[in-house]
Amino acid sequence: MKTFNIWSLALICTLYGTGISANDLGAILGGGNDHFKKALPGQSIHLPADHGAHPDYRSEWWYLTGNLKDEQGRDYGMQWTLFRQGIEQEITSDNPWLTPQLWLAQFAITDVSKGSHQQDERTSRQGPGLAGASGGQYWLKDWMLASQGESLFPATLKVQSKAGDLDLQVSAAKPAMLQGKAGYSEKSPGNASFYYSYPRLTISGTLTLDGEIRNVSGEGWFDHEWSSSVLAEWQSGWDWFSLQFEDGRELMLFRLRTKAGRTEPENRYGILIERDGSSRVLSPDRIRLTPGKTWRGPKGQAYPIEWQLEAADLNLLIKARQSNQAMTGRFDYWEGAVSISGDAKGVGYLEMTGY
């Protein structure tokens, strides 16, 4: 789960003006009566072809996070995301400026040793080569993830921004994992996405921060998801965890929260990936997420930055590596690096929306 639709709507509002209130996630992330395809069960994901864009669907993102360390032992969290949003009109002209696709890229660096969190973002129409996802390249202007072969990984990630610069080599330590049922990820009745992940990446290269070039290495996670409707009107937002254990396993899970006063059940999904790449989807009633200590965001949001998690016979404590990892701008959410202790140890990433 990612905040692709929120930011895409911000881009639409900026470029076109819509009068839509972007605070109601249900209104933003629900479906509409338009020409976009719906994610339906029984359709297959085909890689490497499906690494590219799916403009027949309303929304899409390519998302990479990582926990890195430099040669001095300093720790960092990093996030790079490319979003695509189709607008609700069909255009038959060959003029590239009229292509009905809008793009947004986000980048953030958490410097754990200093307790700082810096972020940047860029927006663009698709236009003639300004942004896109095809031919093994995923870019918005000069922010680019570029494959080095037919497969998505190995790849290079290059970003130059006001938050810092990255020049990284990214390889897949494990193959792609289809989420949900063979890549069909149901969020609520009638709302779903196509979704796959690379659960463990190896990362190395340079991070330039505060004018200092730092050699960094670590591990990361990659998601690619596309859909035309995600949240039902009775759902308020989500909490999403990608966890990488020191013993070589990974655990990904999310819950879609039900709005206060509603009786619909909370949707939960989890998958445990073993060292050898085999996996098992967890029973939703065996996933217990208990929020603990909270941190107030820039607009007073009470983000839980500590969680007690019981899943897959594991009892874990998930803690933000630092409290302030809020993403701010036209829309607000929390996205940041976390540490794991308890029955397993490791690091990961947490995203919280709708608070």
Coordinates of N, CA and C in Angstrom, one line a residue, residues 1-2 39-47 61 63 174-187 192-200 220-226 240-244 250-254 267-274 277-282 287:
M1 N 0.8 -1.2 0.0 CA 0.0 0.0 0.0 C 0.9 1.2 0.0
K2 N 0.5 2.2 -0.8 CA 1.3 3.4 -0.9 C 0.3 4.6 -1.1
A39 N -9.0 -3.7 -11.6 CA -8.2 -4.8 -11.3 C -9.2 -6.0 -10.9
L40 N -9.1 -7.1 -11.7 CA -10.1 -8.2 -11.5 C -9.3 -9.5 -11.2
P41 N -9.9 -10.4 -10.5 CA -9.2 -11.6 -10.2 C -9.1 -12.5 -11.5
G42 N -8.1 -13.3 -11.5 CA -7.9 -14.2 -12.7 C -7.0 -13.7 -13.7
Q43 N -6.6 -12.4 -13.6 CA -5.6 -11.9 -14.6 C -4.2 -12.1 -14.0
S44 N -3.3 -12.3 -14.9 CA -2.0 -12.7 -14.5 C -1.0 -11.5 -14.7
I45 N 0.0 -11.5 -13.8 CA 1.1 -10.6 -13.9 C 2.3 -11.3 -14.7
H46 N 2.8 -10.6 -15.7 CA 3.8 -11.2 -16.5 C 5.1 -10.3 -16.4
L47 N 6.1 -10.8 -15.9 CA 7.4 -10.1 -15.8 C 8.4 -10.6 -16.8
W61 N 2.4 3.1 -9.0 CA 3.6 3.6 -8.4 C 4.7 2.5 -8.4
Y63 N 8.2 1.9 -6.1 CA 8.5 2.4 -4.8 C 9.7 1.6 -4.2
K174 N 16.5 -11.6 -3.7 CA 15.4 -12.6 -3.8 C 14.6 -12.2 -5.0
P175 N 13.9 -13.2 -5.6 CA 13.1 -12.9 -6.8 C 11.8 -12.1 -6.4
A176 N 11.1 -11.6 -7.4 CA 9.9 -10.9 -7.2 C 8.8 -11.9 -6.5
M177 N 8.0 -11.3 -5.7 CA 7.0 -12.0 -4.9 C 5.6 -11.4 -5.3
L178 N 4.7 -12.2 -5.8 CA 3.4 -11.8 -6.1 C 2.6 -11.7 -4.8
Q179 N 1.9 -10.6 -4.6 CA 1.1 -10.4 -3.4 C -0.3 -10.8 -3.6
G180 N -1.0 -11.0 -2.5 CA -2.4 -11.4 -2.6 C -2.6 -12.8 -3.2
K181 N -3.5 -12.9 -4.2 CA -3.7 -14.2 -4.9 C -3.1 -14.0 -6.3
A182 N -1.8 -14.5 -6.4 CA -1.1 -14.5 -7.7 C -1.0 -13.1 -8.2
G183 N -0.9 -12.1 -7.3 CA -0.7 -10.7 -7.7 C -1.9 -9.9 -7.6
Y184 N -3.1 -10.5 -7.4 CA -4.4 -9.8 -7.2 C -4.6 -9.5 -5.8
S185 N -4.5 -8.2 -5.4 CA -4.5 -7.8 -4.0 C -5.8 -7.1 -3.7
E186 N -6.8 -7.8 -3.0 CA -8.1 -7.2 -2.7 C -7.9 -6.3 -1.5
K187 N -8.5 -5.1 -1.6 CA -8.4 -4.2 -0.5 C -9.8 -4.1 0.3
A192 N -9.4 -3.3 -5.6 CA -8.3 -4.2 -5.6 C -7.2 -3.6 -6.5
S193 N -6.0 -4.2 -6.4 CA -4.8 -3.7 -7.2 C -4.1 -5.0 -7.7
F194 N -3.2 -4.7 -8.7 CA -2.2 -5.7 -9.0 C -0.9 -5.3 -8.3
Y195 N -0.2 -6.3 -7.7 CA 0.8 -5.9 -6.7 C 1.9 -7.0 -6.6
Y196 N 3.1 -6.6 -6.8 CA 4.2 -7.5 -6.5 C 5.4 -6.7 -5.9
S197 N 6.3 -7.5 -5.2 CA 7.3 -6.9 -4.4 C 8.6 -7.6 -4.7
Y198 N 9.7 -6.9 -4.6 CA 11.1 -7.5 -4.4 C 11.4 -7.3 -2.9
P199 N 11.3 -8.4 -2.1 CA 11.4 -8.2 -0.7 C 12.8 -8.0 -0.1
R200 N 13.8 -8.3 -0.8 CA 15.1 -8.0 -0.3 C 16.1 -7.6 -1.4
G220 N 17.2 -3.1 0.9 CA 16.0 -2.4 0.5 C 14.8 -3.3 0.1
W221 N 13.7 -2.6 -0.2 CA 12.5 -3.3 -0.5 C 11.9 -2.5 -1.7
F222 N 11.3 -3.2 -2.7 CA 10.7 -2.6 -3.8 C 9.3 -3.1 -4.0
D223 N 8.3 -2.1 -4.3 CA 6.9 -2.4 -4.6 C 6.6 -1.8 -5.9
H224 N 5.7 -2.5 -6.7 CA 5.1 -2.0 -7.9 C 3.6 -2.4 -7.8
E225 N 2.7 -1.4 -7.9 CA 1.3 -1.6 -7.8 C 0.5 -0.7 -8.7
W226 N -0.6 -1.3 -9.3 CA -1.4 -0.4 -10.1 C -2.9 -0.8 -9.9
W240 N 1.1 0.1 6.9 CA 1.8 -0.9 6.0 C 3.2 -1.1 6.5
F241 N 3.7 -2.3 6.6 CA 5.0 -2.7 7.2 C 5.7 -3.6 6.2
S242 N 7.0 -3.2 5.9 CA 7.9 -4.2 5.2 C 9.1 -4.4 6.1
L243 N 9.2 -5.6 6.6 CA 10.2 -6.0 7.6 C 11.2 -7.0 7.1
Q244 N 12.5 -6.7 7.3 CA 13.5 -7.6 6.9 C 14.3 -8.1 8.1
E250 N 11.6 -12.3 5.5 CA 10.9 -11.0 5.4 C 9.4 -11.2 5.8
L251 N 8.9 -10.1 6.3 CA 7.4 -10.1 6.7 C 6.8 -8.8 6.1
M252 N 5.8 -8.9 5.3 CA 5.1 -7.7 4.8 C 3.7 -7.9 5.3
L253 N 3.1 -6.8 5.8 CA 1.7 -6.8 6.2 C 1.1 -5.4 6.1
F254 N -0.2 -5.4 6.0 CA -0.9 -4.1 6.1 C -2.3 -4.3 6.7
N267 N -9.7 -4.9 7.2 CA -9.0 -5.8 6.3 C -7.5 -5.9 6.6
R268 N -7.0 -7.1 6.8 CA -5.6 -7.3 7.1 C -5.0 -8.3 6.1
Y269 N -3.7 -8.1 5.8 CA -3.0 -9.0 4.9 C -1.6 -9.1 5.4
G270 N -1.0 -10.3 5.3 CA 0.3 -10.5 5.7 C 0.9 -11.7 4.9
I271 N 2.3 -11.6 4.7 CA 3.0 -12.7 4.0 C 4.3 -12.8 4.6
L272 N 4.7 -14.1 5.0 CA 6.1 -14.4 5.5 C 6.9 -15.0 4.4
I273 N 8.0 -14.5 4.1 CA 8.9 -15.0 3.1 C 10.1 -15.7 3.8
E274 N 10.4 -16.9 3.5 CA 11.4 -17.7 4.1 C 12.8 -17.4 3.4
G277 N 13.2 -18.2 -0.2 CA 12.2 -17.5 -1.1 C 10.8 -18.0 -1.1
S278 N 10.6 -19.2 -0.5 CA 9.2 -19.7 -0.4 C 8.5 -18.8 0.6
S279 N 7.1 -18.9 0.5 CA 6.3 -17.9 1.3 C 5.0 -18.5 1.7
R280 N 4.4 -17.9 2.7 CA 3.0 -18.3 3.0 C 2.2 -17.1 3.4
V281 N 1.0 -17.0 2.9 CA 0.1 -15.9 3.3 C -0.5 -16.2 4.6
L282 N -0.5 -15.2 5.5 CA -1.0 -15.4 6.9 C -2.5 -15.3 7.0
I287 N -3.2 -12.0 12.7 CA -2.4 -10.8 12.6 C -2.9 -9.8 13.7

